[in-house]
Amino acid sequence: MTTTLTVTTSTTSYPVIVGAGVLSTLAGHLAALELRGTLWLIADEHLIAVAEHIAGMLSTAGFRVRITTIPSGEQSKSFNELHRLYDWMIENGIERRDAVLALGGGVVGDLAGFAAATILRGVALVQLPSTLLAMVDAAVGGKTGINHPLGKNLIGAFHQPRLVLADTHLLATLPPRELRAGWAEVIKHGIIRDAELFFALEELASSQGWHATNAAYWDAQNIELTTKLTAIIARAVAVKVEVVSRDEFERGERITLNYGHTIGHAIEQLLGYRLLHGECVAIGMDAAARIAVALGLCPPALVERQRKLLAAYGLSTALPTDLDRDAVLALIGRDKKVQAGKVRWILPTAIGQVVVRSDVPFDVVEAVLASDQV
Ligand code: GLY
């Protein structure tokens, strides 16, 4: 089953194709997009075999391809790694009509995307996400960038891809922990604007058990389950496609995609990226929902239901015991969602509905960080 969605913004339009095996259609799509220059394939180091397979396929179809890999992990979203990519492309004669292909998770997509956005003032970008997190979120919508020692994603650019191919077969290559972390963003999309997606995730968890979402199940043997999971993933991607189509540059509703990210980003950074992005987002979603309860925006039952679903997909919502709460409070003020000195919180009012609030009292956030209780 393949689902084709279209991002249509005021500046561009491009397909987002989700399905098992869709990578085999890459050459045809590139030809249709008239991307006939050299293809600079930037891959996560763990995907070198997949990258070589793709390069072979593209070469057979008459394309020129160069490959490089980047080390896995958030540390690669750095000036050093970006510089290395610039050196590689410039020394090997990159031209304006060329394209960068980003094969990997959010780190590769953000880093390779930013290189594509900035080299020669911008070349074409194609996103080939390999993780659940990148498929449903990072690869769609054109956010690219690197981290600064003082904060995550503080340097970057909007650079929309020409094509996103999300091949769910690649999820079989993921360590189970990575896959689990990706479910946090899928659940997030259910909470922020698609209650039916949230209910479908609940139904899947109760009928199959959370282990059904584990990588071991992503095999050709279990076609029924794989089809179900792929449909759920496509639905989560559709949320992202709709939101960025309406608000490409995060002037309004796109900020809702950052549900759970205000505290999540701070935890990620303070723990030196020991926890994965999705794991931190799960903790941040729980904290945001508890803030909403404290403000009377939603009932405590929402926190419990969200917790239960996150747990069903293997995600903890407990604040790490060694987390410096004061440092979290200090970091939140540096978040990109701060406007006129105020933190903009994305808070749930119901499953499938959130509001943006800039008037959350400091002591409410402090109290939520001091305890895991609703
Ligand atoms: N990951 C949030 C966004 O793309 O806006």
Tab-separated table of C-alpha atoms and ligand atoms in Angstrom:
chain	number	residue	atom	x	y	z
A	1	MET	CA	0.000	0.000	0.000
A	2	THR	CA	1.403	3.383	-1.017
A	3	THR	CA	0.017	6.749	0.055
A	4	THR	CA	0.918	9.884	-1.867
A	5	LEU	CA	0.384	13.174	-0.065
A	6	THR	CA	1.238	16.644	-1.340
A	7	VAL	CA	2.710	19.540	0.568
A	8	THR	CA	1.426	22.740	-1.041
A	9	THR	CA	2.711	25.983	0.429
A	10	SER	CA	2.651	29.512	-0.932
A	11	THR	CA	6.157	28.943	-2.335
A	12	THR	CA	6.252	25.325	-3.479
A	13	SER	CA	4.569	21.966	-3.852
A	14	TYR	CA	6.063	18.484	-3.532
A	15	PRO	CA	5.018	14.870	-3.062
A	16	VAL	CA	5.450	12.898	0.152
A	17	ILE	CA	5.184	9.216	-0.672
A	18	VAL	CA	4.771	6.654	2.115
A	19	GLY	CA	4.833	2.888	1.630
A	20	ALA	CA	6.750	-0.352	1.792
A	21	GLY	CA	9.363	-0.502	-0.981
A	22	VAL	CA	8.838	3.011	-2.390
A	23	LEU	CA	12.607	3.608	-2.599
A	24	SER	CA	12.646	1.442	-5.717
A	25	THR	CA	10.755	4.253	-7.485
A	26	LEU	CA	13.394	6.904	-6.698
A	27	ALA	CA	15.069	7.051	-10.121
A	28	GLY	CA	11.733	7.570	-11.885
A	29	HIS	CA	10.784	10.390	-9.521
A	30	LEU	CA	14.142	12.135	-9.922
A	31	ALA	CA	13.832	11.935	-13.705
A	32	ALA	CA	10.286	13.345	-13.536
A	33	LEU	CA	11.593	16.218	-11.413
A	34	GLU	CA	14.374	16.763	-13.979
A	35	LEU	CA	17.055	16.400	-11.325
A	36	ARG	CA	19.686	15.364	-13.824
A	37	GLY	CA	22.818	16.801	-12.168
A	38	THR	CA	25.100	14.908	-9.788
A	39	LEU	CA	23.308	13.399	-6.800
A	40	TRP	CA	25.133	13.911	-3.477
A	41	LEU	CA	23.907	11.076	-1.287
A	42	ILE	CA	24.515	11.821	2.396
A	43	ALA	CA	23.735	8.792	4.556
A	44	ASP	CA	23.802	7.775	8.188
A	45	GLU	CA	26.867	5.541	8.697
A	46	HIS	CA	24.626	2.595	9.589
A	47	LEU	CA	22.911	2.797	6.228
A	48	ILE	CA	25.963	2.459	4.001
A	49	ALA	CA	24.670	-0.816	2.496
A	50	VAL	CA	21.314	0.803	1.696
A	51	ALA	CA	23.118	3.879	0.295
A	52	GLU	CA	25.236	1.689	-1.981
A	53	HIS	CA	22.160	-0.170	-3.148
A	54	ILE	CA	20.426	3.134	-3.961
A	55	ALA	CA	23.544	4.454	-5.723
A	56	GLY	CA	23.722	1.267	-7.820
A	57	MET	CA	20.067	1.627	-8.779
A	58	LEU	CA	20.534	5.290	-9.720
A	59	SER	CA	23.740	4.632	-11.681
A	60	THR	CA	21.964	1.937	-13.671
A	61	ALA	CA	19.299	4.525	-14.466
A	62	GLY	CA	21.997	6.876	-15.788
A	63	PHE	CA	22.534	9.203	-12.811
A	64	ARG	CA	25.925	10.297	-11.424
A	65	VAL	CA	26.030	9.644	-7.674
A	66	ARG	CA	28.535	10.384	-4.930
A	67	ILE	CA	28.159	8.994	-1.411
A	68	THR	CA	29.374	10.110	1.979
A	69	THR	CA	28.301	9.011	5.444
A	70	ILE	CA	27.940	10.884	8.690
A	71	PRO	CA	28.287	9.437	12.197
A	72	SER	CA	24.993	8.518	13.850
A	73	GLY	CA	23.845	10.712	16.700
A	74	GLU	CA	22.863	14.243	17.552
A	75	GLN	CA	26.536	15.267	17.869
A	76	SER	CA	26.724	15.259	14.066
A	77	LYS	CA	24.455	18.307	13.857
A	78	SER	CA	27.548	20.435	14.331
A	79	PHE	CA	29.590	23.122	12.576
A	80	ASN	CA	32.406	20.576	12.118
A	81	GLU	CA	30.283	18.014	10.326
A	82	LEU	CA	28.643	20.723	8.215
A	83	HIS	CA	32.078	22.035	7.266
A	84	ARG	CA	33.191	18.542	6.273
A	85	LEU	CA	30.164	18.233	3.968
A	86	TYR	CA	30.925	21.632	2.385
A	87	ASP	CA	34.567	20.548	1.806
A	88	TRP	CA	33.438	17.261	0.248
A	89	MET	CA	30.985	18.914	-2.119
A	90	ILE	CA	33.156	21.884	-3.088
A	91	GLU	CA	36.316	19.817	-3.616
A	92	ASN	CA	34.333	17.452	-5.843
A	93	GLY	CA	32.792	20.221	-7.952
A	94	ILE	CA	29.159	20.587	-6.866
A	95	GLU	CA	27.013	22.623	-9.264
A	96	ARG	CA	23.740	24.512	-8.824
A	97	ARG	CA	21.684	21.963	-10.821
A	98	ASP	CA	22.815	19.103	-8.529
A	99	ALA	CA	20.759	17.640	-5.701
A	100	VAL	CA	21.451	16.444	-2.181
A	101	LEU	CA	19.786	13.195	-1.119
A	102	ALA	CA	19.488	12.791	2.668
A	103	LEU	CA	19.224	9.140	3.769
A	104	GLY	CA	18.744	8.652	7.507
A	105	GLY	CA	16.895	9.991	10.513
A	106	GLY	CA	16.283	13.525	11.708
A	107	VAL	CA	19.975	14.223	12.229
A	108	VAL	CA	20.938	13.428	8.630
A	109	GLY	CA	17.871	15.193	7.261
A	110	ASP	CA	18.555	18.364	9.238
A	111	LEU	CA	22.301	18.446	8.580
A	112	ALA	CA	22.245	17.420	4.898
A	113	GLY	CA	19.216	19.666	4.426
A	114	PHE	CA	21.056	22.670	5.830
A	115	ALA	CA	24.076	21.910	3.644
A	116	ALA	CA	21.700	21.799	0.631
A	117	ALA	CA	20.014	25.030	1.734
A	118	THR	CA	23.259	26.942	1.955
A	119	ILE	CA	25.789	25.547	-0.510
A	120	LEU	CA	25.925	27.655	-3.687
A	121	ARG	CA	22.975	29.553	-2.113
A	122	GLY	CA	20.861	26.436	-2.291
A	123	VAL	CA	20.596	23.226	-4.310
A	124	ALA	CA	17.708	20.761	-4.589
A	125	LEU	CA	17.032	18.447	-1.665
A	126	VAL	CA	15.390	15.026	-1.548
A	127	GLN	CA	14.545	13.480	1.817
A	128	LEU	CA	14.782	9.695	2.209
A	129	PRO	CA	13.868	9.237	5.889
A	130	SER	CA	14.830	5.923	7.495
A	131	THR	CA	13.416	6.409	11.000
A	132	LEU	CA	9.826	6.627	12.125
A	133	LEU	CA	10.516	10.028	13.667
A	134	ALA	CA	11.917	11.424	10.423
A	135	MET	CA	9.121	9.919	8.325
A	136	VAL	CA	6.270	11.455	10.312
A	137	ASP	CA	7.944	14.719	11.221
A	138	ALA	CA	11.503	15.844	10.472
A	139	ALA	CA	11.708	15.000	6.751
A	140	VAL	CA	8.538	16.906	5.866
A	141	GLY	CA	8.220	20.669	5.989
A	142	GLY	CA	11.664	22.008	5.148
A	143	LYS	CA	13.164	22.686	8.565
A	144	THR	CA	16.925	22.168	8.333
A	145	GLY	CA	19.720	23.073	10.693
A	146	ILE	CA	22.396	22.285	13.213
A	147	ASN	CA	22.749	22.701	16.960
A	148	HIS	CA	24.669	25.417	18.781
A	149	PRO	CA	26.416	24.607	22.061
A	150	LEU	CA	23.839	26.873	23.723
A	151	GLY	CA	20.786	25.187	22.250
A	152	LYS	CA	19.292	22.701	19.851
A	153	ASN	CA	18.418	23.707	16.268
A	154	LEU	CA	19.363	27.331	16.886
A	155	ILE	CA	21.014	27.680	13.461
A	156	GLY	CA	19.083	26.695	10.373
A	157	ALA	CA	16.958	27.547	7.380
A	158	PHE	CA	13.658	26.626	5.818
A	159	HIS	CA	14.506	24.678	2.669
A	160	GLN	CA	11.681	22.555	1.315
A	161	PRO	CA	12.615	19.241	-0.295
A	162	ARG	CA	11.536	18.502	-3.872
A	163	LEU	CA	10.449	15.018	-2.826
A	164	VAL	CA	10.083	12.893	0.306
A	165	LEU	CA	10.132	9.102	-0.073
A	166	ALA	CA	9.328	7.335	3.196
A	167	ASP	CA	9.995	3.635	2.657
A	168	THR	CA	8.591	1.761	5.658
A	169	HIS	CA	10.785	-1.268	4.801
A	170	LEU	CA	13.663	0.804	6.218
A	171	LEU	CA	12.048	0.649	9.670
A	172	ALA	CA	13.223	-2.967	9.846
A	173	THR	CA	16.803	-1.611	9.982
A	174	LEU	CA	16.068	0.401	13.151
A	175	PRO	CA	17.152	-0.584	16.651
A	176	PRO	CA	13.945	-1.116	18.711
A	177	ARG	CA	14.764	1.877	20.903
A	178	GLU	CA	14.865	4.199	17.879
A	179	LEU	CA	11.568	2.847	16.641
A	180	ARG	CA	9.950	3.343	20.046
A	181	ALA	CA	11.186	6.931	20.159
A	182	GLY	CA	9.494	7.584	16.810
A	183	TRP	CA	6.078	6.587	18.168
A	184	ALA	CA	6.212	9.646	20.433
A	185	GLU	CA	5.844	11.910	17.381
A	186	VAL	CA	3.049	9.744	15.954
A	187	ILE	CA	1.148	9.977	19.253
A	188	LYS	CA	1.892	13.704	19.320
A	189	HIS	CA	0.135	14.125	15.970
A	190	GLY	CA	-2.892	12.313	17.386
A	191	ILE	CA	-3.050	14.623	20.398
A	192	ILE	CA	-2.529	17.874	18.526
A	193	ARG	CA	-5.065	17.413	15.743
A	194	ASP	CA	-6.187	13.894	14.872
A	195	ALA	CA	-8.232	12.139	17.571
A	196	GLU	CA	-9.000	9.270	15.180
A	197	LEU	CA	-5.262	8.624	14.838
A	198	PHE	CA	-4.961	8.545	18.634
A	199	PHE	CA	-7.856	6.045	18.853
A	200	ALA	CA	-6.322	3.904	16.082
A	201	LEU	CA	-3.056	3.800	18.060
A	202	GLU	CA	-4.977	2.734	21.168
A	203	GLU	CA	-6.780	0.040	19.213
A	204	LEU	CA	-3.527	-1.269	17.748
A	205	ALA	CA	-1.870	-1.376	21.167
A	206	SER	CA	-4.784	-3.201	22.780
A	207	SER	CA	-5.145	-5.715	19.956
A	208	GLN	CA	-1.459	-6.432	19.389
A	209	GLY	CA	0.449	-5.316	22.499
A	210	TRP	CA	3.188	-2.724	22.315
A	211	HIS	CA	5.758	-5.278	21.189
A	212	ALA	CA	3.837	-5.390	17.911
A	213	THR	CA	5.357	-2.036	17.120
A	214	ASN	CA	8.837	-3.430	17.602
A	215	ALA	CA	11.214	-3.741	14.672
A	216	ALA	CA	11.056	-7.520	14.668
A	217	TYR	CA	7.511	-7.303	13.373
A	218	TRP	CA	8.414	-5.193	10.369
A	219	ASP	CA	8.856	-8.105	8.068
A	220	ALA	CA	7.255	-9.364	4.942
A	221	GLN	CA	5.813	-12.331	6.895
A	222	ASN	CA	3.251	-10.246	8.705
A	223	ILE	CA	1.588	-8.404	5.865
A	224	GLU	CA	-1.619	-7.602	7.758
A	225	LEU	CA	0.177	-5.918	10.646
A	226	THR	CA	2.679	-4.162	8.390
A	227	THR	CA	-0.195	-2.784	6.297
A	228	LYS	CA	-1.970	-1.546	9.446
A	229	LEU	CA	1.182	0.124	10.747
A	230	THR	CA	1.933	1.705	7.385
A	231	ALA	CA	-1.609	3.149	7.236
A	232	ILE	CA	-1.166	4.637	10.723
A	233	ILE	CA	2.189	6.125	9.747
A	234	ALA	CA	0.688	7.623	6.584
A	235	ARG	CA	-2.072	9.187	8.704
A	236	ALA	CA	0.528	10.725	11.034
A	237	VAL	CA	2.464	12.058	8.020
A	238	ALA	CA	-0.777	13.574	6.717
A	239	VAL	CA	-1.054	15.685	9.886
A	240	LYS	CA	2.407	17.123	9.232
A	241	VAL	CA	1.634	17.690	5.545
A	242	GLU	CA	-1.571	19.586	6.365
A	243	VAL	CA	0.025	21.776	9.012
A	244	VAL	CA	3.089	22.825	7.001
A	245	SER	CA	0.969	23.388	3.898
A	246	ARG	CA	-0.989	25.998	5.821
A	247	ASP	CA	1.904	27.513	7.763
A	248	GLU	CA	5.247	26.975	6.045
A	249	PHE	CA	7.251	29.441	8.145
A	250	GLU	CA	5.756	28.770	11.599
A	251	ARG	CA	3.860	32.040	11.846
A	252	GLY	CA	0.878	30.318	13.430
A	253	GLU	CA	-0.364	26.773	13.772
A	254	ARG	CA	2.931	25.063	12.862
A	255	ILE	CA	4.129	25.779	16.375
A	256	THR	CA	1.613	23.168	17.589
A	257	LEU	CA	3.937	20.487	16.126
A	258	ASN	CA	6.248	21.435	18.974
A	259	TYR	CA	3.890	19.965	21.569
A	260	GLY	CA	6.121	18.399	24.226
A	261	HIS	CA	9.226	19.986	22.738
A	262	THR	CA	9.716	22.934	25.105
A	263	ILE	CA	10.627	20.744	28.060
A	264	GLY	CA	11.692	17.888	25.751
A	265	HIS	CA	14.449	19.928	24.043
A	266	ALA	CA	15.731	21.170	27.394
A	267	ILE	CA	15.960	17.602	28.765
A	268	GLU	CA	17.665	16.403	25.601
A	269	GLN	CA	20.319	19.063	25.816
A	270	LEU	CA	20.849	18.929	29.586
A	271	LEU	CA	21.360	15.162	29.532
A	272	GLY	CA	23.931	15.531	26.757
A	273	TYR	CA	21.667	13.722	24.248
A	274	ARG	CA	21.767	10.564	26.397
A	275	LEU	CA	18.036	10.181	25.743
A	276	LEU	CA	16.689	10.132	22.197
A	277	HIS	CA	14.638	13.057	20.884
A	278	GLY	CA	11.379	11.070	20.916
A	279	GLU	CA	12.031	9.834	24.451
A	280	CYS	CA	12.409	13.448	25.608
A	281	VAL	CA	9.315	14.520	23.667
A	282	ALA	CA	7.285	11.824	25.481
A	283	ILE	CA	8.398	13.253	28.844
A	284	GLY	CA	7.713	16.786	27.583
A	285	MET	CA	4.215	15.836	26.383
A	286	ASP	CA	3.389	14.474	29.818
A	287	ALA	CA	4.674	17.650	31.487
A	288	ALA	CA	2.752	19.881	29.040
A	289	ALA	CA	-0.458	17.938	29.660
A	290	ARG	CA	0.051	18.301	33.431
A	291	ILE	CA	0.508	22.059	32.950
A	292	ALA	CA	-2.794	22.056	31.044
A	293	VAL	CA	-4.488	20.251	33.954
A	294	ALA	CA	-3.043	22.746	36.433
A	295	LEU	CA	-4.530	25.586	34.361
A	296	GLY	CA	-7.914	23.849	34.161
A	297	LEU	CA	-7.637	23.391	30.378
A	298	CYS	CA	-8.160	19.639	30.390
A	299	PRO	CA	-9.111	16.902	32.857
A	300	PRO	CA	-6.464	14.722	34.586
A	301	ALA	CA	-7.945	11.788	32.634
A	302	LEU	CA	-6.233	13.135	29.493
A	303	VAL	CA	-2.829	12.874	31.160
A	304	GLU	CA	-3.598	9.293	32.203
A	305	ARG	CA	-4.811	8.314	28.746
A	306	GLN	CA	-1.807	9.872	27.030
A	307	ARG	CA	0.535	8.194	29.560
A	308	LYS	CA	-1.105	4.840	28.961
A	309	LEU	CA	-0.707	5.151	25.206
A	310	LEU	CA	2.913	6.302	25.439
A	311	ALA	CA	3.643	3.381	27.786
A	312	ALA	CA	1.894	1.012	25.372
A	313	TYR	CA	4.440	2.056	22.740
A	314	GLY	CA	7.319	1.544	25.173
A	315	LEU	CA	7.814	5.185	26.185
A	316	SER	CA	8.420	6.379	29.737
A	317	THR	CA	7.054	9.728	30.863
A	318	ALA	CA	8.969	9.936	34.144
A	319	LEU	CA	11.276	12.915	34.574
A	320	PRO	CA	14.864	11.590	34.815
A	321	THR	CA	15.929	11.581	38.475
A	322	ASP	CA	19.285	13.241	37.723
A	323	LEU	CA	17.677	16.102	35.788
A	324	ASP	CA	18.542	19.557	37.125
A	325	ARG	CA	15.068	21.171	37.284
A	326	ASP	CA	16.463	24.699	37.670
A	327	ALA	CA	18.594	24.238	34.586
A	328	VAL	CA	15.478	23.162	32.648
A	329	LEU	CA	13.681	26.335	33.726
A	330	ALA	CA	16.663	28.443	32.662
A	331	LEU	CA	16.947	26.722	29.273
A	332	ILE	CA	13.268	27.053	28.448
A	333	GLY	CA	13.768	30.799	28.203
A	334	ARG	CA	16.215	30.286	25.342
A	335	ASP	CA	13.845	28.105	23.349
A	336	LYS	CA	12.950	29.170	19.792
A	337	LYS	CA	9.298	29.325	20.826
A	338	VAL	CA	9.975	32.337	23.039
A	339	GLN	CA	8.306	35.501	21.696
A	340	ALA	CA	8.652	38.913	23.341
A	341	GLY	CA	10.298	37.171	26.284
A	342	LYS	CA	7.346	34.844	26.842
A	343	VAL	CA	7.420	31.072	26.422
A	344	ARG	CA	4.664	29.878	24.100
A	345	TRP	CA	3.306	26.610	25.496
A	346	ILE	CA	1.365	24.151	23.391
A	347	LEU	CA	-1.226	22.670	25.740
A	348	PRO	CA	-3.917	20.040	25.115
A	349	THR	CA	-7.579	20.824	25.741
A	350	ALA	CA	-8.846	17.453	24.454
A	351	ILE	CA	-7.506	14.552	22.418
A	352	GLY	CA	-6.996	16.051	18.972
A	353	GLN	CA	-6.954	19.673	20.177
A	354	VAL	CA	-4.331	22.034	21.545
A	355	VAL	CA	-4.055	25.725	22.347
A	356	VAL	CA	-1.015	28.018	22.419
A	357	ARG	CA	-0.636	29.933	25.695
A	358	SER	CA	1.963	32.554	26.624
A	359	ASP	CA	0.578	33.247	30.094
A	360	VAL	CA	1.605	30.119	31.975
A	361	PRO	CA	2.802	31.217	35.434
A	362	PHE	CA	6.374	30.287	36.225
A	363	ASP	CA	5.370	28.553	39.461
A	364	VAL	CA	3.021	26.187	37.588
A	365	VAL	CA	5.905	25.001	35.402
A	366	GLU	CA	8.139	24.769	38.464
A	367	ALA	CA	5.562	22.641	40.316
A	368	VAL	CA	5.097	20.319	37.308
A	369	LEU	CA	8.865	19.817	37.081
A	370	ALA	CA	9.059	19.096	40.794
A	371	SER	CA	6.730	16.103	40.571
A	372	ASP	CA	5.507	13.440	38.170
A	373	GLN	CA	2.016	13.457	39.726
A	374	VAL	CA	-1.018	14.856	37.945
B	1	GLY	N1	9.277	19.410	13.812
B	1	GLY	C1	8.406	20.481	13.890
B	1	GLY	C2	8.242	21.209	12.606
B	1	GLY	O1	8.687	20.757	11.565
B	1	GLY	O2	7.672	22.261	12.583
